[in-house]
Coordinates of C-alpha atoms in Angstrom, one line a residue:
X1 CA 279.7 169.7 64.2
X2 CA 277.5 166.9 65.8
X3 CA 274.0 167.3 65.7
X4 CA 271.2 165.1 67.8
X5 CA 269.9 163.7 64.7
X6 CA 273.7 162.5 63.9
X7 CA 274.2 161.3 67.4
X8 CA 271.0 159.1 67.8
X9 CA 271.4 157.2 64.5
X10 CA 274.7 156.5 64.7
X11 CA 274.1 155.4 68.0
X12 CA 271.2 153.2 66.6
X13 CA 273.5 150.9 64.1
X14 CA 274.9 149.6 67.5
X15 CA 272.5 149.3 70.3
X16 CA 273.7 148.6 74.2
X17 CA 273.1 145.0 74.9
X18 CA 270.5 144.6 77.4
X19 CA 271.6 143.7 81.1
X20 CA 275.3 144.5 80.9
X21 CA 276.5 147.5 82.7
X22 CA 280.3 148.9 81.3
X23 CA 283.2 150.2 83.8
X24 CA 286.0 152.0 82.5
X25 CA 289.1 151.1 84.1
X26 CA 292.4 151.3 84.4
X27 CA 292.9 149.0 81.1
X28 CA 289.5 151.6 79.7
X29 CA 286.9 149.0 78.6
X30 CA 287.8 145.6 77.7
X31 CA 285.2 142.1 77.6
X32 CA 284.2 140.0 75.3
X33 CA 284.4 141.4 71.6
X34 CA 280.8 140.6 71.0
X35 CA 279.7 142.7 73.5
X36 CA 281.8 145.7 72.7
X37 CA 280.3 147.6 69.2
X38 CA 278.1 149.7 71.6
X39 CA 281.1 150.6 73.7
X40 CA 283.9 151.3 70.9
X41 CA 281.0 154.0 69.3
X42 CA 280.8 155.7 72.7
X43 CA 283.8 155.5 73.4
X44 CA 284.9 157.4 70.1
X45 CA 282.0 160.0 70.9
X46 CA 284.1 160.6 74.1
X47 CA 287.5 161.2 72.1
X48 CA 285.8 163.6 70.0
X49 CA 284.9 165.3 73.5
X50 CA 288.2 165.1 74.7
X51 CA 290.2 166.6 71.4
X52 CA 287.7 169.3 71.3
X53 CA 288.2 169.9 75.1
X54 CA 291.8 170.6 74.4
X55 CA 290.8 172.7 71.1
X56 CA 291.9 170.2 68.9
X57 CA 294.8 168.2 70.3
X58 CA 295.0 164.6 68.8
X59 CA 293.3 162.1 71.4
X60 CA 294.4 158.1 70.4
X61 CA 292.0 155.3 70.7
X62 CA 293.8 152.4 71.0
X63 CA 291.5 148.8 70.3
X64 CA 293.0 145.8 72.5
X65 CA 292.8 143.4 75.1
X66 CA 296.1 142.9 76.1
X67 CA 296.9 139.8 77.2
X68 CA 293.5 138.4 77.5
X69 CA 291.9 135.2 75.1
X70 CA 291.8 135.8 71.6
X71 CA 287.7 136.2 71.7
X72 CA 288.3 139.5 73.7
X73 CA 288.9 142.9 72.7
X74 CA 289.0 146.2 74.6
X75 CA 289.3 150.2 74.2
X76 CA 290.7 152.8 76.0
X77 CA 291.8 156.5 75.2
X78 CA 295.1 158.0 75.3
X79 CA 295.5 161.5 75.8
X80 CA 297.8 164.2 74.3
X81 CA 301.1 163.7 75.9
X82 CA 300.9 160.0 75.6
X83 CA 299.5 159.1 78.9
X84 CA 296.3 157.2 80.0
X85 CA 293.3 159.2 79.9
X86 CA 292.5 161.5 82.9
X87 CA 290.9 159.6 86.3
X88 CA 288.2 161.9 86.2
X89 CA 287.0 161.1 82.5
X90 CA 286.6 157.5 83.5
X91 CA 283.3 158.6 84.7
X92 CA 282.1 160.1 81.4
X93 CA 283.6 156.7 79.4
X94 CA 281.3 155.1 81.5
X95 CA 278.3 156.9 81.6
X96 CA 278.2 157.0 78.2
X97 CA 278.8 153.7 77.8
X98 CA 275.5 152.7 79.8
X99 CA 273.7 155.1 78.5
X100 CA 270.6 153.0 77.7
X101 CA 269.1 154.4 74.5
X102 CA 270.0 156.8 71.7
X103 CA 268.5 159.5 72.7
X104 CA 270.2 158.9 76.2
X105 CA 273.6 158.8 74.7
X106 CA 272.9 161.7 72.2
X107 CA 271.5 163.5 75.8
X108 CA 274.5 162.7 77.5
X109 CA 277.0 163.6 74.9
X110 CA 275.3 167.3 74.9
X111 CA 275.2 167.2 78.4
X112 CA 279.2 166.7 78.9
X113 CA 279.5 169.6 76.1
X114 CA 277.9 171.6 78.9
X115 CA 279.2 170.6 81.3
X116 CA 282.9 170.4 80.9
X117 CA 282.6 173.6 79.3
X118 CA 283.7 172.3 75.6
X119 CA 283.2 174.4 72.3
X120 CA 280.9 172.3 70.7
X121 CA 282.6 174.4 67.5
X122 CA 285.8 172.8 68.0
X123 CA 287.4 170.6 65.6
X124 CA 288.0 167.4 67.2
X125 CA 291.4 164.9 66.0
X126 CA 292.2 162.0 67.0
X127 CA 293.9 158.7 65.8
X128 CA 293.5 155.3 66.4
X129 CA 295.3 152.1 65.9
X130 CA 294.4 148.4 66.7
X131 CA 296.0 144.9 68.1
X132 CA 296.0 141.4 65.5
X133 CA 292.3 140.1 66.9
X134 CA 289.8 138.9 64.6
X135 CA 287.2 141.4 65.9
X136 CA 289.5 144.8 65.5
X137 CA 288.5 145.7 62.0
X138 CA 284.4 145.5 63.1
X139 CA 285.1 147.4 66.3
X140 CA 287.3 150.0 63.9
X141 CA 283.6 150.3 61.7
X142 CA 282.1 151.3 65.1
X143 CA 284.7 153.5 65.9
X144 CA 284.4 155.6 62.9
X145 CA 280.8 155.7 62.7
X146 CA 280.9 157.8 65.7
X147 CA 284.1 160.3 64.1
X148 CA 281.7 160.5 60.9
X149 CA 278.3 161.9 63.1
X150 CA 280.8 164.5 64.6
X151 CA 282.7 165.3 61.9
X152 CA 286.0 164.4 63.3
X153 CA 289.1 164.0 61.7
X154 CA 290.8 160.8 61.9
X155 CA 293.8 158.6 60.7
X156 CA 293.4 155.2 60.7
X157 CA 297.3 154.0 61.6
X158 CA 296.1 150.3 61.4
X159 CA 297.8 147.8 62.9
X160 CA 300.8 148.8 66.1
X161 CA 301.4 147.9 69.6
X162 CA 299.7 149.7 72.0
X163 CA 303.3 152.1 72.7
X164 CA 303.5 152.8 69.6
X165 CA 300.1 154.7 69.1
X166 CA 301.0 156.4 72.5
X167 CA 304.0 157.2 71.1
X168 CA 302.9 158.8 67.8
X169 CA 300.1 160.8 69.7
X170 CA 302.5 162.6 71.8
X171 CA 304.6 162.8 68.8
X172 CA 301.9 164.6 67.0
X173 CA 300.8 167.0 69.6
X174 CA 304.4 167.8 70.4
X175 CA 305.7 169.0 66.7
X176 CA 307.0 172.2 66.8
X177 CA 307.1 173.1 70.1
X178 CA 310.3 173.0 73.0
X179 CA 308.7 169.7 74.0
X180 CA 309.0 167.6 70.6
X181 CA 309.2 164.1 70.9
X182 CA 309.7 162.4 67.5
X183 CA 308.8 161.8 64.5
X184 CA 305.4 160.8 64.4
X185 CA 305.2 157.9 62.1
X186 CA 305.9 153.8 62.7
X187 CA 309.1 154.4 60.7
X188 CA 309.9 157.6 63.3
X189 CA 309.3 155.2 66.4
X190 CA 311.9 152.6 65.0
X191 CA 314.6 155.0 63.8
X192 CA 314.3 157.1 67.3
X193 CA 314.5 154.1 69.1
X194 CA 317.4 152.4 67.4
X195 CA 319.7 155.1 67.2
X196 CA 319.1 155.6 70.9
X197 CA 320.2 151.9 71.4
X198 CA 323.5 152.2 68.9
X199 CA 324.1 155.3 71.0
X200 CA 323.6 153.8 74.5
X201 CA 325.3 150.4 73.7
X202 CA 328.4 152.1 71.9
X203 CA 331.8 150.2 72.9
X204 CA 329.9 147.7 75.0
X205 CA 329.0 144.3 73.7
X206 CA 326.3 141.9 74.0
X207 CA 326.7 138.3 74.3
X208 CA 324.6 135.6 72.6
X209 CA 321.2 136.2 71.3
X210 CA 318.0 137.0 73.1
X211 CA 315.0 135.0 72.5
X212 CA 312.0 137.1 72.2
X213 CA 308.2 135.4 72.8
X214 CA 305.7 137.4 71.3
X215 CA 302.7 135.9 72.5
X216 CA 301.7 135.4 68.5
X217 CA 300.5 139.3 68.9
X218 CA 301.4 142.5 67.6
X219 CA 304.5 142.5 69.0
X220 CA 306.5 139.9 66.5
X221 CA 305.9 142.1 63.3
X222 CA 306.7 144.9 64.7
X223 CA 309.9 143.7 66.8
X224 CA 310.5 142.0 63.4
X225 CA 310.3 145.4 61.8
X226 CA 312.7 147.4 64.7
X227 CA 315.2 144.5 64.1
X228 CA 315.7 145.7 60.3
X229 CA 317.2 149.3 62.0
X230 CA 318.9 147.5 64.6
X231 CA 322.4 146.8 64.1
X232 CA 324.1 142.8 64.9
X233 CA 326.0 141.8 67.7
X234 CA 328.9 141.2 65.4
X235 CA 328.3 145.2 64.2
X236 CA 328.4 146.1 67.7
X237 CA 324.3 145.6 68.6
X238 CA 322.1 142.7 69.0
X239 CA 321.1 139.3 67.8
X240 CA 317.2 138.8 68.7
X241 CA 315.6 135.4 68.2
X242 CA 311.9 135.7 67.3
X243 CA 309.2 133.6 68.2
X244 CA 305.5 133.1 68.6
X245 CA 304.9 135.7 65.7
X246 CA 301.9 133.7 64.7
X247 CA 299.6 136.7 63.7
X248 CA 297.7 135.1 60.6
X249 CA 295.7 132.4 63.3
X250 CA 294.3 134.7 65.8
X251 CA 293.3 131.8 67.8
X252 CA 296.8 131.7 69.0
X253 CA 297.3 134.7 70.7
X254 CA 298.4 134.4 74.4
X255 CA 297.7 131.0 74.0
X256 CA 300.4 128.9 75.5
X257 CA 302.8 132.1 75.3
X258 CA 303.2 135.9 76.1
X259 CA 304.2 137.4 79.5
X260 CA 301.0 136.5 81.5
X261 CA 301.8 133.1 80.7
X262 CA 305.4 133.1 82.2
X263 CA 304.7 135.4 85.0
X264 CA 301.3 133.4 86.3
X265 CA 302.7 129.7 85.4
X266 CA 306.3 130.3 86.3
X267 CA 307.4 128.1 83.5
X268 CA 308.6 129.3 79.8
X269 CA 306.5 128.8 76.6
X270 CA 306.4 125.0 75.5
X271 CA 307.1 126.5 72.1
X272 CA 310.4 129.2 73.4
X273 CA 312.9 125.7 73.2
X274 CA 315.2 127.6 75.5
X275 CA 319.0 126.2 76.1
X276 CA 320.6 126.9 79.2
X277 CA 321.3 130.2 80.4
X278 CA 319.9 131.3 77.6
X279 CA 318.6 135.0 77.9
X280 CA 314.5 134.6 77.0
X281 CA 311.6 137.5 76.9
X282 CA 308.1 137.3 76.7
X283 CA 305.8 140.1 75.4
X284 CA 302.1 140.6 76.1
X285 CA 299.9 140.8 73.3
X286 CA 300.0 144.6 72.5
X287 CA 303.6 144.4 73.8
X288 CA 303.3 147.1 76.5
X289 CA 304.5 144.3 79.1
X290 CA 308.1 142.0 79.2
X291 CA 309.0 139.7 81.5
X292 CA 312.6 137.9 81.2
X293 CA 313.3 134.1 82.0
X294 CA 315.9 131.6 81.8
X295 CA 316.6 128.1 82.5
X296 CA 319.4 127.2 84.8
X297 CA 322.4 124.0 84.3
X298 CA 320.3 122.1 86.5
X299 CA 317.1 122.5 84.1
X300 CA 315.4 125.2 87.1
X301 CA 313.3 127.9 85.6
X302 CA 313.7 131.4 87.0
X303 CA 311.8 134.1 86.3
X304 CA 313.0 138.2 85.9
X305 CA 310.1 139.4 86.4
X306 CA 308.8 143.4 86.3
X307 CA 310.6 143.9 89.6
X308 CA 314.0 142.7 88.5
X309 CA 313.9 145.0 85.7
X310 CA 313.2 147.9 87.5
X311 CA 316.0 147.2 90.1
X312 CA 318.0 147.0 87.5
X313 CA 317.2 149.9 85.7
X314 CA 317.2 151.8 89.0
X315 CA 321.0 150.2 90.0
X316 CA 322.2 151.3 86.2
X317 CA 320.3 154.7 85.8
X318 CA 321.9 155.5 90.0
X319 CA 325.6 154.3 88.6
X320 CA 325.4 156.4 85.4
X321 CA 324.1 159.5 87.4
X322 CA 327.2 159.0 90.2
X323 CA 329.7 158.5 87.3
X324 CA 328.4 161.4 85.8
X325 CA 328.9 163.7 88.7
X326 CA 325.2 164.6 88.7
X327 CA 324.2 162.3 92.0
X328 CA 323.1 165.7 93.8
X329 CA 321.1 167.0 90.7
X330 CA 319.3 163.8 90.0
X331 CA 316.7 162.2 92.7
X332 CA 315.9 158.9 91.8
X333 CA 313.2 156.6 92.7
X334 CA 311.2 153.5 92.5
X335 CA 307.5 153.1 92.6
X336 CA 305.7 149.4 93.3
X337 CA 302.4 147.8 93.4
X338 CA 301.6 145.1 95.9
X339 CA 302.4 142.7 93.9
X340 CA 306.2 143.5 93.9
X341 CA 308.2 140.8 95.4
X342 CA 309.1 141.7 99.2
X343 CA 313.1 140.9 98.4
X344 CA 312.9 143.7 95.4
X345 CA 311.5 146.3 98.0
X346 CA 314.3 145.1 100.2
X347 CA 317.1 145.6 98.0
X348 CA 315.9 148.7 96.3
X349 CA 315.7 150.5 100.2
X350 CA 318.8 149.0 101.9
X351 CA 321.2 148.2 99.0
X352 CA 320.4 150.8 96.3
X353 CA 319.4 152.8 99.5
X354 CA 316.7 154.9 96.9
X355 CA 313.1 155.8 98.0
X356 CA 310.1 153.7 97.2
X357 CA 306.5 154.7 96.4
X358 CA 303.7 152.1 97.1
X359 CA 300.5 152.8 94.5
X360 CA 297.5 150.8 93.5
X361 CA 297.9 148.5 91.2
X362 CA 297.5 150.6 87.5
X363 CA 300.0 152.0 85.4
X364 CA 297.5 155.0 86.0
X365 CA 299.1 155.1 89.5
X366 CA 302.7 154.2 88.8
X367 CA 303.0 156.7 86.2
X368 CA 301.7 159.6 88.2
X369 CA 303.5 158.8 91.4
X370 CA 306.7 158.8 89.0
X371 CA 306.9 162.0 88.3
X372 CA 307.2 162.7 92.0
X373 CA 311.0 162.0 91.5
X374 CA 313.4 163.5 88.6
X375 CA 313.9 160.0 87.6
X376 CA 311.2 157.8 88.4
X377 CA 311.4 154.5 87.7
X378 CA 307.9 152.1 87.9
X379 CA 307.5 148.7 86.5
X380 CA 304.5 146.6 87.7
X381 CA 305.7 142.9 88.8
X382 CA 303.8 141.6 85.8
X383 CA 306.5 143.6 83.6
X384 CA 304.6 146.9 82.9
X385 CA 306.5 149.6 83.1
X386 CA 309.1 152.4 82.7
X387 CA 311.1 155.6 83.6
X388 CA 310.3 158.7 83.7
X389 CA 312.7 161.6 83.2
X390 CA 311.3 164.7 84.7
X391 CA 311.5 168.0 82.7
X392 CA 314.1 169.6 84.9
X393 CA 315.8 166.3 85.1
X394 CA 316.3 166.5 81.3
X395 CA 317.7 169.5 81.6
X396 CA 320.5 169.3 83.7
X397 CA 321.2 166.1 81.7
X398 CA 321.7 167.9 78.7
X399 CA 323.3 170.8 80.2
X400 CA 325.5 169.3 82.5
X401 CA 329.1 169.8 81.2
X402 CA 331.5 166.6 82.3
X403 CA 334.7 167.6 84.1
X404 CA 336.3 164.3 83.2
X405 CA 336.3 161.8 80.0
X406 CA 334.5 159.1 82.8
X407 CA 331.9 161.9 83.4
X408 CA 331.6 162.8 79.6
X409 CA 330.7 158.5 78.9
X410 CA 328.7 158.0 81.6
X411 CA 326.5 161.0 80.4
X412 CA 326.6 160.3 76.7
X413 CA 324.7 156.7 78.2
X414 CA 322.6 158.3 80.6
X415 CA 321.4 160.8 77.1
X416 CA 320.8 157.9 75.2
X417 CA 318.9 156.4 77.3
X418 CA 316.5 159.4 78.3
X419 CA 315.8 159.0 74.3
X420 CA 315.6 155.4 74.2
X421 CA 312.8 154.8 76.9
X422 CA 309.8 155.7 75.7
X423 CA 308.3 158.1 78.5
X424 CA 305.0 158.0 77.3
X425 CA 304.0 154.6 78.6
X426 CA 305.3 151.3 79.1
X427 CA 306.8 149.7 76.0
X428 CA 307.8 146.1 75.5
X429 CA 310.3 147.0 72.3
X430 CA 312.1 149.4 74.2
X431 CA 312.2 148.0 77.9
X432 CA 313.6 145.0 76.1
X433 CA 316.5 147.0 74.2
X434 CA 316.9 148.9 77.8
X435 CA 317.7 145.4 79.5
X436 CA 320.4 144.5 77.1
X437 CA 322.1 147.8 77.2
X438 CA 322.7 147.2 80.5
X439 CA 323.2 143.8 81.0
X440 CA 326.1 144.4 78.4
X441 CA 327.4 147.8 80.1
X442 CA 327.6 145.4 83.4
X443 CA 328.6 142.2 81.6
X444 CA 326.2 140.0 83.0
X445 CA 324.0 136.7 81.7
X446 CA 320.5 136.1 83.2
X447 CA 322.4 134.5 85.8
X448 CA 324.2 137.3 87.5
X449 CA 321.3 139.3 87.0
X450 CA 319.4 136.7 88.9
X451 CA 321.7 136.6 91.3
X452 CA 321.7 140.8 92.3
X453 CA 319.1 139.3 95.1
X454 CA 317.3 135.9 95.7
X455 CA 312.7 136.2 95.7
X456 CA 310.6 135.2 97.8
X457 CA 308.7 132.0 96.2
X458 CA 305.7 133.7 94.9
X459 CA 302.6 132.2 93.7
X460 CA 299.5 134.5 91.6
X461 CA 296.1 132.5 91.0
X462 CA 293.3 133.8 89.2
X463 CA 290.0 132.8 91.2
X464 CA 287.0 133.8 88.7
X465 CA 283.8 135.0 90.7
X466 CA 280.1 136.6 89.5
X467 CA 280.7 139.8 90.7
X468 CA 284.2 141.3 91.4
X469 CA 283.0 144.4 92.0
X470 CA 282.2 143.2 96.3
X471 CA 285.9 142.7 96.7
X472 CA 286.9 146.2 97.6
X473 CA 290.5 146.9 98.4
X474 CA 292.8 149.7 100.6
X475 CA 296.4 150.3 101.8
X476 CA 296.8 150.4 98.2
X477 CA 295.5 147.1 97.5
X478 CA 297.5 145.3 100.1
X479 CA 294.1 144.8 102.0
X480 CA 290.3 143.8 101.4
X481 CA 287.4 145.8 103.6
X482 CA 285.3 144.4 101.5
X483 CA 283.9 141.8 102.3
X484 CA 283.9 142.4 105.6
X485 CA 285.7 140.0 107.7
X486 CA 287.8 138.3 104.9
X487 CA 290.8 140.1 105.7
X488 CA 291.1 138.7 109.3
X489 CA 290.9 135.4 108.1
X490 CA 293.3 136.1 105.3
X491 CA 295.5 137.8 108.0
X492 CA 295.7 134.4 110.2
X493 CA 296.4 132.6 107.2
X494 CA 299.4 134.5 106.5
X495 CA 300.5 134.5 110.1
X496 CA 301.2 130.6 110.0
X497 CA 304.1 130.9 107.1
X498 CA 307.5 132.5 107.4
X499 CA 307.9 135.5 105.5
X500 CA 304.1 135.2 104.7
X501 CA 302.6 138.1 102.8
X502 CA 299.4 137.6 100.6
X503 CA 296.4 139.9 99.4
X504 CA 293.7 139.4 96.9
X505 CA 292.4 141.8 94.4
X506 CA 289.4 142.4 91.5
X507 CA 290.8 142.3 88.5
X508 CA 290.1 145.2 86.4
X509 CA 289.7 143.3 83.2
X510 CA 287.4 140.7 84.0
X511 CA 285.0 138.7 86.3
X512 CA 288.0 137.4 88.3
X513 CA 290.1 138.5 91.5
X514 CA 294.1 137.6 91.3
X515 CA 295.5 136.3 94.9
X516 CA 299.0 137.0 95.6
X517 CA 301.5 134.7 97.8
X518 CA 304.6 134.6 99.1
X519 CA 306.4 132.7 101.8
X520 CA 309.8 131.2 102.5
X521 CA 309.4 128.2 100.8
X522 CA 308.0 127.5 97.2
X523 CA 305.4 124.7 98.9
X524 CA 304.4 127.1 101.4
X525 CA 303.6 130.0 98.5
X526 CA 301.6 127.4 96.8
X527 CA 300.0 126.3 100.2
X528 CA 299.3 130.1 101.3
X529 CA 298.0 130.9 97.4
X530 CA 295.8 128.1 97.5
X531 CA 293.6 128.4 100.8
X532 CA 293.6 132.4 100.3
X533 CA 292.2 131.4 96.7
X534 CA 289.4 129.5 98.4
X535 CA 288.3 132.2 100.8
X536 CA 288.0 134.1 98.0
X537 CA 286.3 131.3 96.0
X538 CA 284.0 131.4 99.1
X539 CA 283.0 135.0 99.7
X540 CA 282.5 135.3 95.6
X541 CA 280.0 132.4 94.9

């Protein structure tokens, strides 16, 4: 059990910089690395909190930034089923993460004991894993400084993507009970996940290869690794082509590569050298995002984007539950942040006639309004995402008895797949191996994926400012009221272009706000983009 002489001088071997305040957000805390020692110890004072709030269930504490630079790093808790951690903890994170001395921390951290009403007796558990950065294995010496004051037990699981540690700590907390998820080891997470593919892909066939971007992050060893359970195309799986795996320079991570790149540039990776009509995905650098690409006969890039795969996952998962004979058991719907192209939204409510959710941007958000449905389905636009099978939902599933041999396949697919998606949060790995099982169930290239409906020209431009905190957003995000009176002119901007829909947004990662465009034409995205970009450039100087 902690103590206040424990507390302050662990606190002590990494002091709070001076003049830098810390928000917890929806990615938890993530900056530049140098600044984050203070804030990885706090933070794992918190998921000693946390585990001994739930009397000992494992907490995760993941160490990433995603798919920022290389010089960043980040932290952010996962709790026990595998989600993000609770809205109203964000508060604590950042309390304690401002806390501006030892004794204030040591204070606080007594103070939330009292508070919250935790045993202070309880043995607290968590685990922790981290991305490829140079500045993990010093942020992992902070971490574990704090798990030593308290007396925490903790297993290091080194290096995994972000979905994996997710993963494993709803594995963990899970064993034994009606609700088991897996096997809660890296080796578990690849055998689950590949027998649920062989399963779901049986007597369908996958043409060509898919070239996989890694973003030189996490992401290429351990696809590398999944590959090894994964059977070929010729043995009835896949053939993946991996590139940017670079994990030994750390300089090159995201650089050049990865999903942000693709999604924000609208052009593939210099290094991807994809043919044409070539089926291409890029990971983010803790490979919780995908976004897939390909390059037409007539050298035009096109972008399947977050939104494409969850129309398609909506289309297959709706046609598997028809097939089935479960259409009246199973509700299925779609949840979207702004950001979602305005022809997905279209399709998904007049030609897959399903409901849609609109949320803040935030997997946070997605996730939670996802479980409002028995299937729910949420991918943000920047390739996020996943579905969620609702208990009940899984139920009928497995209960369901098929009156026909058409029935019986569809639901030996629709089984597979409630195993193959990993429900705890979005996963690169398996949102990849998703996308191929149905683009071979339907027999369809990038192209006739493409072609299921035509986007909007879109544009997304990052627009750094000193203090993104002014820009204050409602109508779940799809307007600014603060600061006042940019929204009008934003709103006459997007008045002079057909089809014109833009909104602008504080990044919850960094010192920046991302503007949104789309229009009719691809000039007049990039026009609309541009001059909403420089009122924001304006009101943010």
């Amino acid at each position: 059990m902690a103590t206040p002489e424990t507390i302050v001088a662990a606190s002590a071997k990494y002091p709070k910089p001076t003049d830098r305040t810390f928000q917890y957000g929806t990615a938890g805390f993530r900056m530049k690395a140098s600044l984050l020692d203070s804030v990885v110890l706090r933070v794992g004072l918190l998921a000693t909190l946390r585990s001994k709030r739930f009397n000992g269930q494992i907490i995760g504490v993941m160490i990433t930034a995603s798919h920022n630079p290389p010089e960043d790093n980040g932290v952010k808790l996962v709790d026990p089923m595998g989600e993000m951690l609770e809205t109203s903890w964000e508060a604590h994170a950042t309390t304690l993460a401002n806390a501006p001395s030892d004794k204030a921390v040591m204070e606080t951290y007594f103070r939330l004991i009292r508070d919250l009403n935790i045993r202070p007796d309880a043995q607290a558990r968590v685990v922790f894993a981290r991305d490829t950065r140079a500045s993990g294995p010093r942020l992992v010496a902070a971490l574990t400084e704090a798990f030593k004051a308290t007396k925490t037990e903790y297993t290091d699981y080194k290096l995994l993507t972000t979905p994996q540690l997710h993963y494993i700590t709803r594995c963990l907390n899970t064993k034994g009970t009606p609700y088991e998820y897996g096997e809660p080891t890296e080796q578990g997470y690849y055998e689950k996940t590949a027998a649920a593919f062989k399963k779901a892909v049986k007597g369908r066939k996958t043409t060509g290869s898919v070239t996989v971007d890694c973003a030189n992050g996490i992401g290429g060893p351990k696809l590398r690794e999944l590959t090894k359970y994964l059977p070929s195309a010729a043995e009835g799986g896949i053939d993946i082509k991996i590139v940017n795996e670079d994990v030994f320079q750390p300089e090159r991570l995201n650089h050049h590569c990865g999903a942000d790149f693709v999604k924000t540039g609208q052009r593939a990776p210099p290094s991807s050298q994809a043919t044409h009509l070539a089926r291409c995905a890029s990971l983010d650098g803790d490979a919780d995002r995908i976004v897939y690409y390909f390059i037409d006969s007539d050298d035009t890039f096109h972008l399947l984007d977050g939104d494409r795969i969850a129309t398609l996952a909506a289309l297959f998962i709706g046609d598997l539950a028809r097939s089935a004979g479960l259409t009246e058991k199973l509700k299925v719907g779609v949840v979207q942040t702004a950001y979602a192209n305005g022809a997905s939204t279209d399709y998904i409510a007049h030609h897959l006639r399903l409901p849609i959710t609109c949320t803040a941007t935030g997997v946070k958000h997605l996730h939670h309004a996802a479980t409002k449905f028995d299937v729910g389905v949420y991918f943000e636009a920047n390739g996020h995402g996943t579905v969620i099978f609702s208990d009940l939902a899984l139920k009928r599933i497995a209960k369901y008895q098929p009156q026909s041999p058409a029935q019986h396949t569809a639901l030996e697919t629709l089984r597979a797949l409630t195993q193959l998606i990993n429900q705890a949060v979005g996963d690169a790995l398996s949102d990849l191996l998703l996308v191929e099982v149905i683009l071979a169930h339907k027999e369809w290239g990038p192209k006739e994926w493409d072609l299921t409906y035509t986007d909007l020209p879109n544009r997304l431009v990052r627009v750094e400012v000193r203090d993104r905190s002014i820009f204050k957003t409602t109508d779940a995000e799809r307007k600014l009221e603060s600061p006042p009176g940019i929204q009008g002119h934003i709103n006459a901007l997007v008045g002079k272009y057909k089809n014109g829909r833009s909104f602008a947004r504080a990044s919850g990662t960094e010192d920046a706000v991302r503007v949104y465009a789309e229009a009719a034409t691809r000039g007049e995205a990039d026009d609309l983009a541009s001059k909403v970009a420089g009122l924001v450039n304006q009101a943010g100087a």
